[in-house]
PDB file of C-alpha atoms in Angstrom:
ATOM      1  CA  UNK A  76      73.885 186.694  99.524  1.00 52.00           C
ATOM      2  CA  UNK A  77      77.388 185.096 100.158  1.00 54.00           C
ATOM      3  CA  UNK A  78      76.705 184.641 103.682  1.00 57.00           C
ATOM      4  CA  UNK A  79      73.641 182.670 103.078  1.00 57.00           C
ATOM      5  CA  UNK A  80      75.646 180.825 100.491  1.00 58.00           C
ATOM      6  CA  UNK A  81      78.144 180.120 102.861  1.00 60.00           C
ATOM      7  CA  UNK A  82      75.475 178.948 105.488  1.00 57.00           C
ATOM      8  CA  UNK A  83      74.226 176.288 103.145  1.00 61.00           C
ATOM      9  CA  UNK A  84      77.618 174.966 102.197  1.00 67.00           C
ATOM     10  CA  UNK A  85      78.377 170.809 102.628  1.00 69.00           C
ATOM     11  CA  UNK A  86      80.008 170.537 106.126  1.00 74.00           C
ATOM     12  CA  UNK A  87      81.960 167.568 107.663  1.00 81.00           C
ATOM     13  CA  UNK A  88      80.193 166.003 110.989  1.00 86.00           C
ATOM     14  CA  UNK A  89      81.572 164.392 113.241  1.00 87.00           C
ATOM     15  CA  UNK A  90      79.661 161.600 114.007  1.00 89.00           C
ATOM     16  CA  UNK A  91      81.735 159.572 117.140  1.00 89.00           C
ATOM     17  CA  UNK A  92      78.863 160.131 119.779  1.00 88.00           C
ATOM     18  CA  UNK A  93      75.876 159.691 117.450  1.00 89.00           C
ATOM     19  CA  UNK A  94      74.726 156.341 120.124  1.00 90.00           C
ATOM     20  CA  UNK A  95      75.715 158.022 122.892  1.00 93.00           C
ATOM     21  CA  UNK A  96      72.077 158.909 125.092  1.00 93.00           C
ATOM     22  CA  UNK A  97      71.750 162.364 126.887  1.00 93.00           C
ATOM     23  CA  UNK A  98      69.027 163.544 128.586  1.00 92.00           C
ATOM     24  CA  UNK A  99      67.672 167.121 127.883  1.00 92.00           C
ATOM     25  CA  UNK A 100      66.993 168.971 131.072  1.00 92.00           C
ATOM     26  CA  UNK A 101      65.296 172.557 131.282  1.00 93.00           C
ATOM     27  CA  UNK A 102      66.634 174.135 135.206  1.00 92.00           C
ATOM     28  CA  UNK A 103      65.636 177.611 136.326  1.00 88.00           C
ATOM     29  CA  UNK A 104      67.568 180.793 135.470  1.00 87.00           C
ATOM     30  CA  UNK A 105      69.763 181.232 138.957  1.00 84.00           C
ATOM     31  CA  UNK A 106      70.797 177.521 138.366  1.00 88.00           C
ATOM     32  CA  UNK A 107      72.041 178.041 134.813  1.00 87.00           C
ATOM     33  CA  UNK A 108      73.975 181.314 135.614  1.00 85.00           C
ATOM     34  CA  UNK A 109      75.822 179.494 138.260  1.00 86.00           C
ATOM     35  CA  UNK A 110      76.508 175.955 135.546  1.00 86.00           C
ATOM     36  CA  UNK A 111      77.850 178.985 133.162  1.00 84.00           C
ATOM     37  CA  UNK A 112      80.534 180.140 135.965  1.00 82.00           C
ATOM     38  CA  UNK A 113      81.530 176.906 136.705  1.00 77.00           C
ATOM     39  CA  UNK A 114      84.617 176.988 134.121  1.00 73.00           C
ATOM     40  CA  UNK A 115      84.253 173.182 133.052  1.00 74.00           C
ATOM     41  CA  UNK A 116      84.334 172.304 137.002  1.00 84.00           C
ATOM     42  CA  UNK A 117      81.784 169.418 138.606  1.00 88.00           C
ATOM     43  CA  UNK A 118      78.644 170.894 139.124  1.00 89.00           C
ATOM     44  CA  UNK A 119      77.064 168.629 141.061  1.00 91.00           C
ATOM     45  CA  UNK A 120      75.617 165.175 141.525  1.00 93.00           C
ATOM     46  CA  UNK A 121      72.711 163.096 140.397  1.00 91.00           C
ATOM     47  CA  UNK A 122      71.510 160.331 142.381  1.00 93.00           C
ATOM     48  CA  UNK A 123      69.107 158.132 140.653  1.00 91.00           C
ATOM     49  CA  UNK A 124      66.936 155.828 142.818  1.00 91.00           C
ATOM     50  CA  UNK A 125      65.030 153.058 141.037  1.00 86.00           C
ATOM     51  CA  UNK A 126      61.392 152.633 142.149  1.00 79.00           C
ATOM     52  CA  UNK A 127      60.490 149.226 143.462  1.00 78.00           C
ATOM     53  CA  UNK A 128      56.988 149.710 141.684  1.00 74.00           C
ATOM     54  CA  UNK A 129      56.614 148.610 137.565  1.00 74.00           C
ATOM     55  CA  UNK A 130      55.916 151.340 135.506  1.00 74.00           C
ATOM     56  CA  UNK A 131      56.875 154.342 137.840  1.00 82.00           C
ATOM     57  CA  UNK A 132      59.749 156.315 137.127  1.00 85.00           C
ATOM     58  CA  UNK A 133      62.905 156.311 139.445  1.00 88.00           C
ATOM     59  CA  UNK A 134      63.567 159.396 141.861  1.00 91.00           C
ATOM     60  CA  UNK A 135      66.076 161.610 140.752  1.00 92.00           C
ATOM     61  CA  UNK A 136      68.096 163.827 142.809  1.00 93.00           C
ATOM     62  CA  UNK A 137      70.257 166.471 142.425  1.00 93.00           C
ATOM     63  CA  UNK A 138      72.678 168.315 144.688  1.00 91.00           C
ATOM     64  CA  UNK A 139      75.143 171.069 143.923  1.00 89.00           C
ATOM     65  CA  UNK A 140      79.052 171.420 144.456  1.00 89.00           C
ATOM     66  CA  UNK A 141      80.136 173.423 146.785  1.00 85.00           C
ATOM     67  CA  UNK A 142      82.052 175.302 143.997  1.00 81.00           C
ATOM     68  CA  UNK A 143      78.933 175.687 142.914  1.00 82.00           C
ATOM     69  CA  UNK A 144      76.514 176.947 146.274  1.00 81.00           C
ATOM     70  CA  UNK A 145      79.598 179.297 146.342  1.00 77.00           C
ATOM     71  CA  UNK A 146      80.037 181.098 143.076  1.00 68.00           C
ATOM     72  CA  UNK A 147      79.308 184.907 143.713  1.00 50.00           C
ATOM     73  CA  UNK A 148      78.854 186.008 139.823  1.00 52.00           C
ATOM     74  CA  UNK A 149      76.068 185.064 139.150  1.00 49.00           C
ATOM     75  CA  UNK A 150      73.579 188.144 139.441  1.00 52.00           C
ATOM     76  CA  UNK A 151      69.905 187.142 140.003  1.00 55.00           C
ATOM     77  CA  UNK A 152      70.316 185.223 143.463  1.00 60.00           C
ATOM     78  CA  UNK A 153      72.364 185.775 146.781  1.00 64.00           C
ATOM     79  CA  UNK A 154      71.440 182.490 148.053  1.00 74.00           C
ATOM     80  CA  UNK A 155      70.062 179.416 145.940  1.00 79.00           C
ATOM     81  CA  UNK A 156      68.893 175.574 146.627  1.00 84.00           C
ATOM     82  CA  UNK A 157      71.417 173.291 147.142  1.00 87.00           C
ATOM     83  CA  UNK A 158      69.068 169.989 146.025  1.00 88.00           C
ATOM     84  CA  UNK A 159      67.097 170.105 143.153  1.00 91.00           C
ATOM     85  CA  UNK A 160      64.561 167.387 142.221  1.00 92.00           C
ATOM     86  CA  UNK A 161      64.233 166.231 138.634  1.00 93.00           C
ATOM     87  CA  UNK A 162      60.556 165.742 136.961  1.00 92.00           C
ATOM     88  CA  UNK A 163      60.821 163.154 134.383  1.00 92.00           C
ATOM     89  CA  UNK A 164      58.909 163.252 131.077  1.00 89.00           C
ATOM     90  CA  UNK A 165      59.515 161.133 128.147  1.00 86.00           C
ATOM     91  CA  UNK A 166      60.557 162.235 124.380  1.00 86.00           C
ATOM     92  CA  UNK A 167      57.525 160.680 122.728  1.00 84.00           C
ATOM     93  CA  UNK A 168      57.716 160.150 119.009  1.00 87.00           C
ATOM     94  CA  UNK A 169      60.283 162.844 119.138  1.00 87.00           C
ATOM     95  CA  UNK A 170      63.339 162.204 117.197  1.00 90.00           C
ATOM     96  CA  UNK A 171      66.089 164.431 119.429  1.00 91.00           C
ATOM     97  CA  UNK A 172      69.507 164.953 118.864  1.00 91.00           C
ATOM     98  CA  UNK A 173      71.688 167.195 120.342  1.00 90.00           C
ATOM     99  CA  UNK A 174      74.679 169.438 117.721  1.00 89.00           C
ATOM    100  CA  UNK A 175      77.345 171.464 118.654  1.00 86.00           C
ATOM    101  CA  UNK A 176      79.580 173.783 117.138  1.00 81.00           C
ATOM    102  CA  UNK A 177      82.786 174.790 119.018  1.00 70.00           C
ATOM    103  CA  UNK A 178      85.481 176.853 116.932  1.00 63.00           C
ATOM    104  CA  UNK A 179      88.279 174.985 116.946  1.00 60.00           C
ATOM    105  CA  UNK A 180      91.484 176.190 114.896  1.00 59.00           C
ATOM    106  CA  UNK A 181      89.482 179.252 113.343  1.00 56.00           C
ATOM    107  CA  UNK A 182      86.933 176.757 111.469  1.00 62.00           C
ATOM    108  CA  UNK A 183      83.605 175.767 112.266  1.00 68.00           C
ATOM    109  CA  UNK A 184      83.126 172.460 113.376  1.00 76.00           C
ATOM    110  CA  UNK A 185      79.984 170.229 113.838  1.00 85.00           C
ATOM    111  CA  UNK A 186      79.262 167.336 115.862  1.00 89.00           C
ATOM    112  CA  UNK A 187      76.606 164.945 117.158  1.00 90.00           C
ATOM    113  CA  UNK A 188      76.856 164.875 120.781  1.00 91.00           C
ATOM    114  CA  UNK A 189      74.063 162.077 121.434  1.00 93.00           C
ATOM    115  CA  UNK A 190      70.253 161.140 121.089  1.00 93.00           C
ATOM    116  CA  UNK A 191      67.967 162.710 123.258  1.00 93.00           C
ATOM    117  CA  UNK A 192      66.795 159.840 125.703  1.00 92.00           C
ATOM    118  CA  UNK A 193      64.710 161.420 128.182  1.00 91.00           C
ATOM    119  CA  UNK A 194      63.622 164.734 128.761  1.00 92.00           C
ATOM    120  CA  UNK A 195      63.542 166.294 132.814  1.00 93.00           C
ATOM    121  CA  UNK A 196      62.772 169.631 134.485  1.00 94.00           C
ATOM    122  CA  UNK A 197      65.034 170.699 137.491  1.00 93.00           C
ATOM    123  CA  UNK A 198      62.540 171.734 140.525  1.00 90.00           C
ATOM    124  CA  UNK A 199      64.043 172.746 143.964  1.00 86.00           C
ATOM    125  CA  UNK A 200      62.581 171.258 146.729  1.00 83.00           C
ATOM    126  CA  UNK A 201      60.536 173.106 149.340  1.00 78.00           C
ATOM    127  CA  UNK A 202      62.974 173.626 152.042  1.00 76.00           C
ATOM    128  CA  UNK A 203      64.284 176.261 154.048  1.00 78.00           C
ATOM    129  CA  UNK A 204      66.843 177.495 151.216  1.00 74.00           C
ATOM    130  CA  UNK A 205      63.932 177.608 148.614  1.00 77.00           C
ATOM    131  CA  UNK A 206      61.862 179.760 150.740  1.00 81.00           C
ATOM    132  CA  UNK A 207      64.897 182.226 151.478  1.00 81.00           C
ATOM    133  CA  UNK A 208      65.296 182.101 147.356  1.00 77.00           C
ATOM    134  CA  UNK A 209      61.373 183.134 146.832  1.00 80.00           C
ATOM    135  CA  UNK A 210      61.343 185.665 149.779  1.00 82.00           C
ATOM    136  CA  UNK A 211      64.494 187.211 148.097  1.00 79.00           C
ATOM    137  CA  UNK A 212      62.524 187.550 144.754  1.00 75.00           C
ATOM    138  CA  UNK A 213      59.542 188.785 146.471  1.00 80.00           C
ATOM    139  CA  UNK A 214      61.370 191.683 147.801  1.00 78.00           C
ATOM    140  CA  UNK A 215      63.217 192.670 144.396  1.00 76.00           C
ATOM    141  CA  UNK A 216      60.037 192.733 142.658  1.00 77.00           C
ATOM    142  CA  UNK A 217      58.070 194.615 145.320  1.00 78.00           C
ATOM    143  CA  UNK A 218      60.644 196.994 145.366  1.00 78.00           C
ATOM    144  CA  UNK A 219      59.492 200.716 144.027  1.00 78.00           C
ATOM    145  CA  UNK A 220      61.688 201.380 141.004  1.00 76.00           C
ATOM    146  CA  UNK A 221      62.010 205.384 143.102  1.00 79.00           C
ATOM    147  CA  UNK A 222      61.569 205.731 146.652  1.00 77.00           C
ATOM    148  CA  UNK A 223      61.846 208.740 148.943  1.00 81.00           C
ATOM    149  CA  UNK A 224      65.544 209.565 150.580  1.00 81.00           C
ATOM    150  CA  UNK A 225      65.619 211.929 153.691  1.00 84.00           C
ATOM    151  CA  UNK A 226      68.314 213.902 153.065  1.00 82.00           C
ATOM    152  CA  UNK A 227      70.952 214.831 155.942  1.00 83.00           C
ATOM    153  CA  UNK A 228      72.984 217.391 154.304  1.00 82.00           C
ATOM    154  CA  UNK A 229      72.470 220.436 151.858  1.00 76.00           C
ATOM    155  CA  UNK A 230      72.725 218.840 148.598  1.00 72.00           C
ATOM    156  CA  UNK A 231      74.988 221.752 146.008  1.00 70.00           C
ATOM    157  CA  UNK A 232      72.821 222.777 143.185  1.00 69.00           C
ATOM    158  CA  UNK A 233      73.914 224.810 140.054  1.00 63.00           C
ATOM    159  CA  UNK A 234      73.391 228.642 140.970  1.00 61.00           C
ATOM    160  CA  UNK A 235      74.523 231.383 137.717  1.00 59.00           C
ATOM    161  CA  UNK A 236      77.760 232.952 139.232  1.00 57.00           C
ATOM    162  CA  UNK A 237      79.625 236.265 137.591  1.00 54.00           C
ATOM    163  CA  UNK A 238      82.302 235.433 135.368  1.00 52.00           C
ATOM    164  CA  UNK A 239      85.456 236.877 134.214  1.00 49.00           C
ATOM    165  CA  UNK A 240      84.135 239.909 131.480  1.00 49.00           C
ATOM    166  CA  UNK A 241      86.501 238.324 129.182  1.00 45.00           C
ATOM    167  CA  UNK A 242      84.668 234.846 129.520  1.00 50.00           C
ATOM    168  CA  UNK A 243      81.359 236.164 129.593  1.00 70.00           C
ATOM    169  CA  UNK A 244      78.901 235.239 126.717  1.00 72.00           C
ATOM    170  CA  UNK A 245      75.099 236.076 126.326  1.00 84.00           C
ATOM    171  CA  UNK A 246      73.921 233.227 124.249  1.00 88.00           C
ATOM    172  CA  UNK A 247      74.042 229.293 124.961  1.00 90.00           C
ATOM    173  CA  UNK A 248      72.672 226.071 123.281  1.00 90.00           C
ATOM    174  CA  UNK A 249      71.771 223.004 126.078  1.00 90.00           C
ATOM    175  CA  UNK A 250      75.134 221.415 124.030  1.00 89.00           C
ATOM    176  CA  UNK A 251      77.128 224.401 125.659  1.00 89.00           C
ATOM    177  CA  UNK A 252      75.874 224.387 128.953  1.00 90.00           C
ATOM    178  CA  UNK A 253      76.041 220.391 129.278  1.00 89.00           C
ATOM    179  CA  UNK A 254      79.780 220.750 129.017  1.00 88.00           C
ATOM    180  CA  UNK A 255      80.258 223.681 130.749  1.00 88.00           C
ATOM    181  CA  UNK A 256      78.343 222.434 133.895  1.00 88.00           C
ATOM    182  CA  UNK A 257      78.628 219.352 133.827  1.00 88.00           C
ATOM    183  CA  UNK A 258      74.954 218.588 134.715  1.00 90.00           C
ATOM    184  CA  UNK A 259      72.109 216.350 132.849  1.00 90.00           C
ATOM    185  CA  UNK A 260      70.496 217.757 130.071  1.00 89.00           C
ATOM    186  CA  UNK A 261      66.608 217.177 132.508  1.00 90.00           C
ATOM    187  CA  UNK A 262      68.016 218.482 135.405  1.00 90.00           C
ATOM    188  CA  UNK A 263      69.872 221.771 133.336  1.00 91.00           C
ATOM    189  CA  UNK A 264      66.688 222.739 131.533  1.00 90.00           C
ATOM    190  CA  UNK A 265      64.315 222.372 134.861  1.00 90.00           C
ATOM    191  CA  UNK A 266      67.185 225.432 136.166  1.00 90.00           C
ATOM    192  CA  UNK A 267      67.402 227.064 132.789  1.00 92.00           C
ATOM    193  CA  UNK A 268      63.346 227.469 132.538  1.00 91.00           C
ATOM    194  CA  UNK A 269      64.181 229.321 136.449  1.00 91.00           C
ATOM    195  CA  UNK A 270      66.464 231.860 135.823  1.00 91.00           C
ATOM    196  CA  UNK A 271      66.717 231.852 131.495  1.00 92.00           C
ATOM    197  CA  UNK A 272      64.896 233.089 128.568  1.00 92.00           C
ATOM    198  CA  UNK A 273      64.311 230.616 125.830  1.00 92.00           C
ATOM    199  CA  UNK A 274      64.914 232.315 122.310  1.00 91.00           C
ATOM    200  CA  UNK A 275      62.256 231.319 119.435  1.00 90.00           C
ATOM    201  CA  UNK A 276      63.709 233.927 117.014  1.00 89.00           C
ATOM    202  CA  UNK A 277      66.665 234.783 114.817  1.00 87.00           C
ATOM    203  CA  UNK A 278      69.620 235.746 114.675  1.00 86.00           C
ATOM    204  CA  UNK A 279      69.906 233.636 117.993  1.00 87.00           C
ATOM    205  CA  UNK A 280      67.464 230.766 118.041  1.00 90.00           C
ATOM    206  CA  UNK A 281      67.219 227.948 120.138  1.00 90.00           C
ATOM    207  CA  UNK A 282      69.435 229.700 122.496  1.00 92.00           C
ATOM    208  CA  UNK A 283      69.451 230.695 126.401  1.00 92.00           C
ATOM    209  CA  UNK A 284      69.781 234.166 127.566  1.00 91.00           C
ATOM    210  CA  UNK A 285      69.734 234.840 131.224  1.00 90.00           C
ATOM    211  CA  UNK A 286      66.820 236.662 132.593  1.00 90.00           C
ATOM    212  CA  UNK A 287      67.594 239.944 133.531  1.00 87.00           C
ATOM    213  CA  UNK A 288      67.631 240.382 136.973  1.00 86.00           C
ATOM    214  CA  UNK A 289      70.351 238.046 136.650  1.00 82.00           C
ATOM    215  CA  UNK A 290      71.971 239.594 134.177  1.00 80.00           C
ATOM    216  CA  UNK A 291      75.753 241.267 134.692  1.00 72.00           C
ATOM    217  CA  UNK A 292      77.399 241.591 131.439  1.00 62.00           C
ATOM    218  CA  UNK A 293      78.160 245.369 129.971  1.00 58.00           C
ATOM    219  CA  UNK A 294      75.450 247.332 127.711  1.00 54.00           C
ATOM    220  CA  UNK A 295      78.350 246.915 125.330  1.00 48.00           C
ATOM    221  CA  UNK A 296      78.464 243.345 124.980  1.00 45.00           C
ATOM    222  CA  UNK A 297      75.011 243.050 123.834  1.00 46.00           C
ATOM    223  CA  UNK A 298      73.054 242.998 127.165  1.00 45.00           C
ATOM    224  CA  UNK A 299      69.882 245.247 127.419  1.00 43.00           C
TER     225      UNK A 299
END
């Protein structure tokens, strides 16, 4: 109840860039991991080219730093268009205004950054770049989420081995065993159904026992 409290409390705005226009542009994902990396750096650069015609809307064009074309943390995409072309749409009767809220000295702090003036979606252009981006994709998707390894080597699998009599126990829970062998719990019971015995009944239930033919602890210790 506070917090919503809180969230409805009268806040100070800072107003400065209320006039200022901004456009509001939607770009795909690879684009926007690469803008996030960028550390307050250039991105890139828009060149705007009015049309000679009335009524149609300039040619916009976008190409990407360097800084940019080279950033290596972004995930999704190796390789990525360097020129993007921008699709122009107007706001409408849309009344568009862009907040943010950066933490500065511990406080929350909000301000107008502009009014929304027009309204774009970055496209790549078909060229050879694109196509390498799109084949790329292709290939991740298409790719089997398990696929068949030929194996060159004998891989070591978990095998029961005798133990010190001292050590030796009769009874384990999966808990046990994980720790002991180190092994995942799917992979440990697919060996366990093998070579174990599965107790359903008191005084040690929901325990394994080792089968006996693989058996080697004494008649004394509680082995049959």
């Amino acid at each position: 109840m506070q917090n919503i409290e809180k969230g409805h409390e009268a806040k100070d705005v800072d107003v400065t860039a209320a006039g200022r226009g901004v456009w509001l542009v939607k770009v795909p994902k690879y684009l926007a991991e690469r803008w996030e990396d960028a550390e307050g750096t250039d991105v890139g650069v828009m060149r705007i080219t009015r049309s000679k015609g009335s009524g149609q809307k300039p040619d916009v064009i976008f190409t990407s730093s360097d800084s940019v074309m080279a950033n290596s943390k972004a995930k999704s995409v190796s390789v990525i268009p360097r020129q993007h072309k921008f699709a122009l749409t107007g706001v409408g009767n849309q009344n568009l205004t862009v907040f943010s809220k950066p933490q500065t000295g511990g406080q929350d702090r909000i301000a107008i950054e502009g009014k929304v003036m027009q309204r774009a979606e970055c496209l790549p252009i078909a060229d050879d770049s694109y196509m390498k981006l799109k084949r790329n994709q292709l290939e991740i998707n298409n790719k089997p989420k398990r696929e068949i390894v030929l194996l060159q080597s004998v891989v070591p699998t978990y095998k029961p081995r005798s133990d010190h009599i001292a050590n030796k126990h009769q009874y384990y829970n999966v808990k046990d065993l994980v720790g002991i062998t180190k092994q995942p719990i799917p992979y440990l019971k697919e060996i366990l159904q093998e070579i174990c015995v599965y107790n359903m009944k008191a005084p040690h239930k929901n325990m394994w026992e080792l089968k006996p033919e693989y058996r080697h602890y004494r008649q004394q210790d509680g082995g049959t």
